Amino acid sequence: MAFSAAKGKLLSVIGDEDTCVGFLLGGVGEINKNRHPNFMVVDKNTAVSEIEDCFKRFIKRDDIDIILINQNIAELIRHVIDGHTQPIPAVLEIPSKDHPYDATKDSILRRAKGMFNPDDFLRST
Amino acid sequence: MTKDVDIDKICTTLDKLTLDTLTLMEEHVQLKLNLENSMNDGILNLAKTRYIMGHNNISSLQLPAEDSSEIEAIAVIHSEENEKLGYRMHDLEVIKKSESNSKIQDPLKWFGVLVPQNLHIAQNRFKQALIWIGEIANIQSRLNYNCNKLEGLRQLKNDAMKTE
């Protein structure tokens, strides 16, 4: 597919060490002119407030189009993620080494599932 | 009479959207499982590389930090709102190294000059994972669009039934 001359936007990563090392190896990492990286390595000593701040910072950046976040980390800041309703940047919850993918925790699937409330399908006569 | 027709039309559209949403949900879960497989393969190869090179040689310490020089991303996303369809489409682009773009560097070089084959495999697996991510982003934006539309139509149907 042909791409326009416009510069593409970034994918950012908030995840454990292996997730960050892996995706940066894949080529998503960037350090911009202001020395701001587009990734954050979360370990067991990282405070939840730090993750929250980083997530909010990524949302505000207009050069980021997709935020990848490990599902277990997303669980820690679920209220912030659920509060983000804008289409850009898209927040994608990805599995991690220690936490396999759980569809029941996925924000978008929970939203879609919420659409299927049986009461809504009844047509009152 | 016309109201009946209207409600029938709304119900038919709702049915179609609901079916479409269910299909998308299934596709979404399947793609996430594919992503998980690619990532697990990648992580396994990272672990093998650690075994060969030593634990501290494949860690976040090798990643560029705030005090390192400017680095440009190789994998970027082009996205645009598709006006016909109404949702955003994402396309992944992997930039090739060229003379005009000297800031681009193969991330493998962060881990040394002669790196084990496993690190190359891990890189390929994560590149594959990025392709899955592009597809998941597209499905997610379609799901969001469908959910918004479903909400709107439900409201419309309720209003129409109240006035009946």
PDB file of C-alpha atoms in Angstrom:
ATOM      1  CA  MET A   1       0.000   0.000   0.000  1.00  0.00           C
ATOM      2  CA  ALA A   2       1.258   3.478  -0.837  1.00  0.00           C
ATOM      3  CA  PHE A   3       1.662   5.867   2.045  1.00  0.00           C
ATOM      4  CA  SER A   4       1.258   9.610   1.854  1.00  0.00           C
ATOM      5  CA  ALA A   5       4.282  11.815   2.388  1.00  0.00           C
ATOM      6  CA  ALA A   6       2.957  12.750   5.812  1.00  0.00           C
ATOM      7  CA  LYS A   7       4.933  11.335   8.680  1.00  0.00           C
ATOM      8  CA  GLY A   8       3.306   8.353  10.312  1.00  0.00           C
ATOM      9  CA  LYS A   9       2.242   8.469  13.919  1.00  0.00           C
ATOM     10  CA  LEU A  10       3.690   6.516  16.791  1.00  0.00           C
ATOM     11  CA  LEU A  11       2.718   3.469  18.765  1.00  0.00           C
ATOM     12  CA  SER A  12       3.514   3.840  22.442  1.00  0.00           C
ATOM     13  CA  VAL A  13       4.031   1.034  24.937  1.00  0.00           C
ATOM     14  CA  ILE A  14       3.314   0.783  28.646  1.00  0.00           C
ATOM     15  CA  GLY A  15       4.345  -2.662  29.746  1.00  0.00           C
ATOM     16  CA  ASP A  16       6.641  -4.986  31.602  1.00  0.00           C
ATOM     17  CA  GLU A  17      10.284  -5.325  30.655  1.00  0.00           C
ATOM     18  CA  ASP A  18       9.821  -8.124  28.098  1.00  0.00           C
ATOM     19  CA  THR A  19       6.929  -6.393  26.349  1.00  0.00           C
ATOM     20  CA  CYS A  20       8.856  -3.127  26.069  1.00  0.00           C
ATOM     21  CA  VAL A  21      12.114  -4.782  24.967  1.00  0.00           C
ATOM     22  CA  GLY A  22      10.198  -6.856  22.393  1.00  0.00           C
ATOM     23  CA  PHE A  23       8.191  -4.071  20.812  1.00  0.00           C
ATOM     24  CA  LEU A  24      11.148  -1.690  20.824  1.00  0.00           C
ATOM     25  CA  LEU A  25      13.108  -4.427  19.079  1.00  0.00           C
ATOM     26  CA  GLY A  26      10.261  -4.443  16.564  1.00  0.00           C
ATOM     27  CA  GLY A  27      10.951  -0.743  15.985  1.00  0.00           C
ATOM     28  CA  VAL A  28       8.264   1.271  17.750  1.00  0.00           C
ATOM     29  CA  GLY A  29      10.623   3.158  20.082  1.00  0.00           C
ATOM     30  CA  GLU A  30      11.263   6.847  19.661  1.00  0.00           C
ATOM     31  CA  ILE A  31      13.022   9.540  21.664  1.00  0.00           C
ATOM     32  CA  ASN A  32      11.895  12.919  20.389  1.00  0.00           C
ATOM     33  CA  LYS A  33      13.655  16.293  20.302  1.00  0.00           C
ATOM     34  CA  ASN A  34      12.548  17.028  23.855  1.00  0.00           C
ATOM     35  CA  ARG A  35      14.015  13.703  24.989  1.00  0.00           C
ATOM     36  CA  HIS A  36      10.595  12.245  25.712  1.00  0.00           C
ATOM     37  CA  PRO A  37      10.372   8.499  25.094  1.00  0.00           C
ATOM     38  CA  ASN A  38       7.170   6.867  23.852  1.00  0.00           C
ATOM     39  CA  PHE A  39       7.421   3.879  26.166  1.00  0.00           C
ATOM     40  CA  MET A  40       7.379   3.110  29.847  1.00  0.00           C
ATOM     41  CA  VAL A  41       8.801   0.032  31.525  1.00  0.00           C
ATOM     42  CA  VAL A  42       6.661  -0.963  34.501  1.00  0.00           C
ATOM     43  CA  ASP A  43       8.180  -3.142  37.206  1.00  0.00           C
ATOM     44  CA  LYS A  44       6.923  -4.198  40.611  1.00  0.00           C
ATOM     45  CA  ASN A  45       8.252  -1.003  42.197  1.00  0.00           C
ATOM     46  CA  THR A  46       6.429   1.359  39.830  1.00  0.00           C
ATOM     47  CA  ALA A  47       3.696   3.340  41.565  1.00  0.00           C
ATOM     48  CA  VAL A  48       0.190   3.317  40.077  1.00  0.00           C
ATOM     49  CA  SER A  49       0.208   7.128  40.050  1.00  0.00           C
ATOM     50  CA  GLU A  50       3.301   7.053  37.815  1.00  0.00           C
ATOM     51  CA  ILE A  51       1.534   4.757  35.338  1.00  0.00           C
ATOM     52  CA  GLU A  52      -1.516   7.018  35.413  1.00  0.00           C
ATOM     53  CA  ASP A  53       0.573  10.109  34.757  1.00  0.00           C
ATOM     54  CA  CYS A  54       2.393   8.413  31.898  1.00  0.00           C
ATOM     55  CA  PHE A  55      -0.880   7.252  30.326  1.00  0.00           C
ATOM     56  CA  LYS A  56      -2.339  10.756  30.578  1.00  0.00           C
ATOM     57  CA  ARG A  57       0.830  12.196  29.064  1.00  0.00           C
ATOM     58  CA  PHE A  58       0.606   9.802  26.102  1.00  0.00           C
ATOM     59  CA  ILE A  59      -3.057  10.688  25.550  1.00  0.00           C
ATOM     60  CA  LYS A  60      -2.181  14.377  25.352  1.00  0.00           C
ATOM     61  CA  ARG A  61       0.602  13.863  22.812  1.00  0.00           C
ATOM     62  CA  ASP A  62      -0.689  14.398  19.298  1.00  0.00           C
ATOM     63  CA  ASP A  63       2.022  12.290  17.652  1.00  0.00           C
ATOM     64  CA  ILE A  64       0.755   9.070  19.246  1.00  0.00           C
ATOM     65  CA  ASP A  65      -2.001   7.102  17.519  1.00  0.00           C
ATOM     66  CA  ILE A  66      -2.052   3.819  19.411  1.00  0.00           C
ATOM     67  CA  ILE A  67      -1.236   3.094  23.054  1.00  0.00           C
ATOM     68  CA  LEU A  68      -0.322  -0.513  23.819  1.00  0.00           C
ATOM     69  CA  ILE A  69      -0.754  -1.442  27.439  1.00  0.00           C
ATOM     70  CA  ASN A  70      -0.408  -4.809  29.178  1.00  0.00           C
ATOM     71  CA  GLN A  71      -3.791  -6.011  30.365  1.00  0.00           C
ATOM     72  CA  ASN A  72      -2.644  -6.499  33.976  1.00  0.00           C
ATOM     73  CA  ILE A  73      -1.328  -2.917  34.045  1.00  0.00           C
ATOM     74  CA  ALA A  74      -4.526  -1.656  32.426  1.00  0.00           C
ATOM     75  CA  GLU A  75      -6.422  -3.246  35.320  1.00  0.00           C
ATOM     76  CA  LEU A  76      -4.515  -0.978  37.739  1.00  0.00           C
ATOM     77  CA  ILE A  77      -5.615   2.190  35.957  1.00  0.00           C
ATOM     78  CA  ARG A  78      -8.981   0.938  34.665  1.00  0.00           C
ATOM     79  CA  HIS A  79     -10.821   4.107  35.760  1.00  0.00           C
ATOM     80  CA  VAL A  80      -8.508   6.285  33.654  1.00  0.00           C
ATOM     81  CA  ILE A  81      -8.775   3.984  30.623  1.00  0.00           C
ATOM     82  CA  ASP A  82     -12.573   3.820  30.837  1.00  0.00           C
ATOM     83  CA  GLY A  83     -12.620   7.613  31.069  1.00  0.00           C
ATOM     84  CA  HIS A  84     -10.793   7.890  27.737  1.00  0.00           C
ATOM     85  CA  THR A  85     -13.552   7.833  25.131  1.00  0.00           C
ATOM     86  CA  GLN A  86     -11.848   9.643  22.253  1.00  0.00           C
ATOM     87  CA  PRO A  87     -11.025   7.517  19.177  1.00  0.00           C
ATOM     88  CA  ILE A  88      -7.446   8.865  19.079  1.00  0.00           C
ATOM     89  CA  PRO A  89      -5.238   7.529  20.484  1.00  0.00           C
ATOM     90  CA  ALA A  90      -6.692   4.025  20.418  1.00  0.00           C
ATOM     91  CA  VAL A  91      -5.902   2.051  23.564  1.00  0.00           C
ATOM     92  CA  LEU A  92      -5.086  -1.608  22.902  1.00  0.00           C
ATOM     93  CA  GLU A  93      -4.842  -4.041  25.776  1.00  0.00           C
ATOM     94  CA  ILE A  94      -2.270  -6.708  25.080  1.00  0.00           C
ATOM     95  CA  PRO A  95      -1.367  -9.876  26.971  1.00  0.00           C
ATOM     96  CA  SER A  96       1.904 -10.226  28.831  1.00  0.00           C
ATOM     97  CA  LYS A  97       4.254 -13.028  29.780  1.00  0.00           C
ATOM     98  CA  ASP A  98       2.659 -13.688  33.165  1.00  0.00           C
ATOM     99  CA  HIS A  99      -0.925 -12.783  32.323  1.00  0.00           C
ATOM    100  CA  PRO A 100      -2.583 -14.492  29.347  1.00  0.00           C
ATOM    101  CA  TYR A 101      -5.234 -12.595  27.443  1.00  0.00           C
ATOM    102  CA  ASP A 102      -8.580 -12.441  29.226  1.00  0.00           C
ATOM    103  CA  ALA A 103     -11.406 -11.332  26.947  1.00  0.00           C
ATOM    104  CA  THR A 104     -13.720 -10.606  29.893  1.00  0.00           C
ATOM    105  CA  LYS A 105     -11.435  -7.795  31.077  1.00  0.00           C
ATOM    106  CA  ASP A 106     -11.041  -6.113  27.699  1.00  0.00           C
ATOM    107  CA  SER A 107     -12.605  -2.605  27.736  1.00  0.00           C
ATOM    108  CA  ILE A 108     -13.910  -2.689  24.177  1.00  0.00           C
ATOM    109  CA  LEU A 109     -15.383  -6.183  24.490  1.00  0.00           C
ATOM    110  CA  ARG A 110     -17.066  -5.265  27.771  1.00  0.00           C
ATOM    111  CA  ARG A 111     -18.582  -2.253  26.061  1.00  0.00           C
ATOM    112  CA  ALA A 112     -19.793  -4.339  23.125  1.00  0.00           C
ATOM    113  CA  LYS A 113     -21.146  -7.000  25.490  1.00  0.00           C
ATOM    114  CA  GLY A 114     -23.048  -4.320  27.374  1.00  0.00           C
ATOM    115  CA  MET A 115     -24.971  -3.695  24.151  1.00  0.00           C
ATOM    116  CA  PHE A 116     -26.530  -7.133  24.387  1.00  0.00           C
ATOM    117  CA  ASN A 117     -28.776  -6.673  27.358  1.00  0.00           C
ATOM    118  CA  PRO A 118     -31.729  -9.055  26.773  1.00  0.00           C
ATOM    119  CA  ASP A 119     -34.241  -6.422  27.928  1.00  0.00           C
ATOM    120  CA  ASP A 120     -33.311  -4.224  24.993  1.00  0.00           C
ATOM    121  CA  PHE A 121     -34.367  -6.871  22.525  1.00  0.00           C
ATOM    122  CA  LEU A 122     -37.915  -7.104  23.807  1.00  0.00           C
ATOM    123  CA  ARG A 123     -40.385  -5.167  21.841  1.00  0.00           C
ATOM    124  CA  SER A 124     -43.118  -3.985  24.133  1.00  0.00           C
ATOM    125  CA  THR A 125     -46.570  -4.413  22.673  1.00  0.00           C
TER     126      THR A 125
ATOM    127  CA  MET B   1     -48.670   3.035   9.527  1.00  0.00           C
ATOM    128  CA  THR B   2     -45.511   4.993   8.635  1.00  0.00           C
ATOM    129  CA  LYS B   3     -44.353   4.773  12.240  1.00  0.00           C
ATOM    130  CA  ASP B   4     -44.668   1.001  12.056  1.00  0.00           C
ATOM    131  CA  VAL B   5     -42.548   0.967   8.932  1.00  0.00           C
ATOM    132  CA  ASP B   6     -40.018   3.237  10.626  1.00  0.00           C
ATOM    133  CA  ILE B   7     -39.743   0.974  13.641  1.00  0.00           C
ATOM    134  CA  ASP B   8     -39.407  -2.069  11.399  1.00  0.00           C
ATOM    135  CA  LYS B   9     -36.618  -0.345   9.503  1.00  0.00           C
ATOM    136  CA  ILE B  10     -34.848   0.541  12.747  1.00  0.00           C
ATOM    137  CA  CYS B  11     -35.230  -3.043  13.991  1.00  0.00           C
ATOM    138  CA  THR B  12     -33.813  -4.486  10.766  1.00  0.00           C
ATOM    139  CA  THR B  13     -30.796  -2.162  10.972  1.00  0.00           C
ATOM    140  CA  LEU B  14     -30.362  -3.043  14.641  1.00  0.00           C
ATOM    141  CA  ASP B  15     -30.377  -6.754  13.765  1.00  0.00           C
ATOM    142  CA  LYS B  16     -27.749  -6.278  11.073  1.00  0.00           C
ATOM    143  CA  LEU B  17     -25.555  -4.151  13.334  1.00  0.00           C
ATOM    144  CA  THR B  18     -25.872  -6.645  16.176  1.00  0.00           C
ATOM    145  CA  LEU B  19     -24.810  -9.534  13.959  1.00  0.00           C
ATOM    146  CA  ASP B  20     -21.941  -7.489  12.575  1.00  0.00           C
ATOM    147  CA  THR B  21     -20.837  -6.574  16.108  1.00  0.00           C
ATOM    148  CA  LEU B  22     -20.881 -10.210  17.211  1.00  0.00           C
ATOM    149  CA  THR B  23     -18.753 -11.209  14.216  1.00  0.00           C
ATOM    150  CA  LEU B  24     -16.321  -8.396  14.971  1.00  0.00           C
ATOM    151  CA  MET B  25     -16.095  -9.446  18.622  1.00  0.00           C
ATOM    152  CA  GLU B  26     -15.177 -12.966  17.597  1.00  0.00           C
ATOM    153  CA  GLU B  27     -12.605 -11.684  15.122  1.00  0.00           C
ATOM    154  CA  HIS B  28     -11.196  -9.370  17.799  1.00  0.00           C
ATOM    155  CA  VAL B  29     -10.690 -12.233  20.277  1.00  0.00           C
ATOM    156  CA  GLN B  30      -9.118 -14.415  17.563  1.00  0.00           C
ATOM    157  CA  LEU B  31      -6.674 -11.665  16.574  1.00  0.00           C
ATOM    158  CA  LYS B  32      -5.741 -11.069  20.221  1.00  0.00           C
ATOM    159  CA  LEU B  33      -4.965 -14.786  20.551  1.00  0.00           C
ATOM    160  CA  ASN B  34      -2.784 -14.592  17.423  1.00  0.00           C
ATOM    161  CA  LEU B  35      -1.048 -11.588  18.959  1.00  0.00           C
ATOM    162  CA  GLU B  36      -0.511 -13.530  22.171  1.00  0.00           C
ATOM    163  CA  ASN B  37       1.060 -16.422  20.229  1.00  0.00           C
ATOM    164  CA  SER B  38       3.466 -14.112  18.394  1.00  0.00           C
ATOM    165  CA  MET B  39       4.395 -12.296  21.600  1.00  0.00           C
ATOM    166  CA  ASN B  40       4.934 -15.539  23.508  1.00  0.00           C
ATOM    167  CA  ASP B  41       7.232 -16.812  20.734  1.00  0.00           C
ATOM    168  CA  GLY B  42       9.122 -13.525  20.847  1.00  0.00           C
ATOM    169  CA  ILE B  43       9.452 -13.593  24.630  1.00  0.00           C
ATOM    170  CA  LEU B  44      10.648 -17.207  24.525  1.00  0.00           C
ATOM    171  CA  ASN B  45      13.371 -16.224  22.063  1.00  0.00           C
ATOM    172  CA  LEU B  46      14.314 -13.248  24.245  1.00  0.00           C
ATOM    173  CA  ALA B  47      14.732 -15.695  27.131  1.00  0.00           C
ATOM    174  CA  LYS B  48      16.947 -17.956  24.967  1.00  0.00           C
ATOM    175  CA  THR B  49      19.054 -14.926  24.043  1.00  0.00           C
ATOM    176  CA  ARG B  50      19.372 -14.057  27.739  1.00  0.00           C
ATOM    177  CA  TYR B  51      20.610 -17.588  28.382  1.00  0.00           C
ATOM    178  CA  ILE B  52      23.329 -17.110  25.734  1.00  0.00           C
ATOM    179  CA  MET B  53      24.305 -13.488  26.384  1.00  0.00           C
ATOM    180  CA  GLY B  54      23.686 -13.184  30.098  1.00  0.00           C
ATOM    181  CA  HIS B  55      20.671 -11.911  31.986  1.00  0.00           C
ATOM    182  CA  ASN B  56      21.661  -8.263  32.149  1.00  0.00           C
ATOM    183  CA  ASN B  57      22.488  -7.956  28.475  1.00  0.00           C
ATOM    184  CA  ILE B  58      18.848  -8.166  27.359  1.00  0.00           C
ATOM    185  CA  SER B  59      16.987  -5.841  29.667  1.00  0.00           C
ATOM    186  CA  SER B  60      15.510  -2.378  29.858  1.00  0.00           C
ATOM    187  CA  LEU B  61      19.047  -1.090  30.546  1.00  0.00           C
ATOM    188  CA  GLN B  62      19.873  -1.493  26.843  1.00  0.00           C
ATOM    189  CA  LEU B  63      16.830   0.491  25.736  1.00  0.00           C
ATOM    190  CA  PRO B  64      17.366   4.142  24.835  1.00  0.00           C
ATOM    191  CA  ALA B  65      16.758   6.421  27.801  1.00  0.00           C
ATOM    192  CA  GLU B  66      15.959  10.096  28.170  1.00  0.00           C
ATOM    193  CA  ASP B  67      19.630  11.052  28.047  1.00  0.00           C
ATOM    194  CA  SER B  68      20.381   9.139  24.832  1.00  0.00           C
ATOM    195  CA  SER B  69      20.388  10.745  21.426  1.00  0.00           C
ATOM    196  CA  GLU B  70      17.294  11.289  19.312  1.00  0.00           C
ATOM    197  CA  ILE B  71      15.852   8.062  17.894  1.00  0.00           C
ATOM    198  CA  GLU B  72      13.178   7.698  15.274  1.00  0.00           C
ATOM    199  CA  ALA B  73      10.602   4.945  15.212  1.00  0.00           C
ATOM    200  CA  ILE B  74      10.847   2.427  12.368  1.00  0.00           C
ATOM    201  CA  ALA B  75       7.304   1.128  12.741  1.00  0.00           C
ATOM    202  CA  VAL B  76       4.729   3.896  12.453  1.00  0.00           C
ATOM    203  CA  ILE B  77       0.991   4.018  11.973  1.00  0.00           C
ATOM    204  CA  HIS B  78      -0.877   5.928   9.277  1.00  0.00           C
ATOM    205  CA  SER B  79      -4.480   6.429  10.188  1.00  0.00           C
ATOM    206  CA  GLU B  80      -7.302   8.305   8.631  1.00  0.00           C
ATOM    207  CA  GLU B  81     -10.993   8.612   9.079  1.00  0.00           C
ATOM    208  CA  ASN B  82     -12.751   6.764   6.290  1.00  0.00           C
ATOM    209  CA  GLU B  83     -15.584   9.130   5.442  1.00  0.00           C
ATOM    210  CA  LYS B  84     -17.570   6.529   3.522  1.00  0.00           C
ATOM    211  CA  LEU B  85     -17.472   3.955   6.287  1.00  0.00           C
ATOM    212  CA  GLY B  86     -17.380   6.373   9.223  1.00  0.00           C
ATOM    213  CA  TYR B  87     -14.550   4.867  11.236  1.00  0.00           C
ATOM    214  CA  ARG B  88     -10.755   5.192  11.392  1.00  0.00           C
ATOM    215  CA  MET B  89      -8.516   2.825   9.491  1.00  0.00           C
ATOM    216  CA  HIS B  90      -4.950   2.178  10.617  1.00  0.00           C
ATOM    217  CA  ASP B  91      -2.072   1.085   8.392  1.00  0.00           C
ATOM    218  CA  LEU B  92       1.296  -0.016   9.678  1.00  0.00           C
ATOM    219  CA  GLU B  93       4.391   1.231   7.859  1.00  0.00           C
ATOM    220  CA  VAL B  94       7.868  -0.116   8.456  1.00  0.00           C
ATOM    221  CA  ILE B  95      10.413   2.494   7.374  1.00  0.00           C
ATOM    222  CA  LYS B  96      13.474   1.136   5.571  1.00  0.00           C
ATOM    223  CA  LYS B  97      16.895   2.521   6.348  1.00  0.00           C
ATOM    224  CA  SER B  98      18.132   4.991   3.745  1.00  0.00           C
ATOM    225  CA  GLU B  99      21.023   7.427   3.429  1.00  0.00           C
ATOM    226  CA  SER B 100      18.725  10.412   3.727  1.00  0.00           C
ATOM    227  CA  ASN B 101      17.412   9.170   7.041  1.00  0.00           C
ATOM    228  CA  SER B 102      20.465   8.541   9.185  1.00  0.00           C
ATOM    229  CA  LYS B 103      18.569   8.703  12.479  1.00  0.00           C
ATOM    230  CA  ILE B 104      17.082   5.314  11.750  1.00  0.00           C
ATOM    231  CA  GLN B 105      18.980   2.522  13.406  1.00  0.00           C
ATOM    232  CA  ASP B 106      18.295  -1.178  13.678  1.00  0.00           C
ATOM    233  CA  PRO B 107      17.273  -1.775  17.329  1.00  0.00           C
ATOM    234  CA  LEU B 108      19.328  -4.993  17.311  1.00  0.00           C
ATOM    235  CA  LYS B 109      22.440  -2.779  17.531  1.00  0.00           C
ATOM    236  CA  TRP B 110      21.431  -1.704  21.056  1.00  0.00           C
ATOM    237  CA  PHE B 111      22.200  -5.215  22.224  1.00  0.00           C
ATOM    238  CA  GLY B 112      25.570  -5.632  20.541  1.00  0.00           C
ATOM    239  CA  VAL B 113      27.133  -6.132  17.130  1.00  0.00           C
ATOM    240  CA  LEU B 114      27.049  -9.889  16.870  1.00  0.00           C
ATOM    241  CA  VAL B 115      23.809 -10.942  18.485  1.00  0.00           C
ATOM    242  CA  PRO B 116      22.510 -14.525  18.636  1.00  0.00           C
ATOM    243  CA  GLN B 117      20.117 -15.788  16.001  1.00  0.00           C
ATOM    244  CA  ASN B 118      17.401 -16.028  18.671  1.00  0.00           C
ATOM    245  CA  LEU B 119      17.339 -12.248  18.996  1.00  0.00           C
ATOM    246  CA  HIS B 120      16.715 -11.967  15.242  1.00  0.00           C
ATOM    247  CA  ILE B 121      13.860 -14.462  15.588  1.00  0.00           C
ATOM    248  CA  ALA B 122      12.449 -12.527  18.558  1.00  0.00           C
ATOM    249  CA  GLN B 123      12.570  -9.338  16.483  1.00  0.00           C
ATOM    250  CA  ASN B 124      10.662 -10.995  13.636  1.00  0.00           C
ATOM    251  CA  ARG B 125       8.024 -12.329  16.030  1.00  0.00           C
ATOM    252  CA  PHE B 126       7.454  -8.877  17.472  1.00  0.00           C
ATOM    253  CA  LYS B 127       7.286  -7.395  13.983  1.00  0.00           C
ATOM    254  CA  GLN B 128       4.563  -9.941  13.248  1.00  0.00           C
ATOM    255  CA  ALA B 129       2.863  -8.914  16.510  1.00  0.00           C
ATOM    256  CA  LEU B 130       2.839  -5.317  15.237  1.00  0.00           C
ATOM    257  CA  ILE B 131       0.986  -6.424  12.105  1.00  0.00           C
ATOM    258  CA  TRP B 132      -1.646  -8.083  14.306  1.00  0.00           C
ATOM    259  CA  ILE B 133      -1.857  -4.882  16.333  1.00  0.00           C
ATOM    260  CA  GLY B 134      -2.644  -2.867  13.196  1.00  0.00           C
ATOM    261  CA  GLU B 135      -5.491  -5.266  12.412  1.00  0.00           C
ATOM    262  CA  ILE B 136      -6.787  -5.239  15.988  1.00  0.00           C
ATOM    263  CA  ALA B 137      -6.822  -1.428  15.959  1.00  0.00           C
ATOM    264  CA  ASN B 138      -9.014  -1.516  12.835  1.00  0.00           C
ATOM    265  CA  ILE B 139     -11.443  -4.009  14.365  1.00  0.00           C
ATOM    266  CA  GLN B 140     -11.545  -1.994  17.580  1.00  0.00           C
ATOM    267  CA  SER B 141     -12.443   1.208  15.771  1.00  0.00           C
ATOM    268  CA  ARG B 142     -15.183  -0.630  13.853  1.00  0.00           C
ATOM    269  CA  LEU B 143     -16.515  -2.080  17.113  1.00  0.00           C
ATOM    270  CA  ASN B 144     -16.559   1.382  18.685  1.00  0.00           C
ATOM    271  CA  TYR B 145     -18.367   2.757  15.668  1.00  0.00           C
ATOM    272  CA  ASN B 146     -20.944  -0.065  15.799  1.00  0.00           C
ATOM    273  CA  CYS B 147     -21.512   0.436  19.529  1.00  0.00           C
ATOM    274  CA  ASN B 148     -22.124   4.169  19.039  1.00  0.00           C
ATOM    275  CA  LYS B 149     -24.524   3.444  16.222  1.00  0.00           C
ATOM    276  CA  LEU B 150     -26.353   0.755  18.212  1.00  0.00           C
ATOM    277  CA  GLU B 151     -26.780   3.167  21.132  1.00  0.00           C
ATOM    278  CA  GLY B 152     -28.168   5.847  18.854  1.00  0.00           C
ATOM    279  CA  LEU B 153     -30.591   3.468  17.108  1.00  0.00           C
ATOM    280  CA  ARG B 154     -31.817   1.998  20.407  1.00  0.00           C
ATOM    281  CA  GLN B 155     -32.601   5.510  21.614  1.00  0.00           C
ATOM    282  CA  LEU B 156     -34.409   6.243  18.356  1.00  0.00           C
ATOM    283  CA  LYS B 157     -36.410   3.021  18.636  1.00  0.00           C
ATOM    284  CA  ASN B 158     -37.413   3.767  22.237  1.00  0.00           C
ATOM    285  CA  ASP B 159     -38.497   7.297  21.313  1.00  0.00           C
ATOM    286  CA  ALA B 160     -40.505   6.013  18.357  1.00  0.00           C
ATOM    287  CA  MET B 161     -42.217   3.407  20.520  1.00  0.00           C
ATOM    288  CA  LYS B 162     -43.109   5.941  23.207  1.00  0.00           C
ATOM    289  CA  THR B 163     -44.856   8.198  20.726  1.00  0.00           C
ATOM    290  CA  GLU B 164     -46.723   5.251  19.211  1.00  0.00           C
TER     291      GLU B 164
END
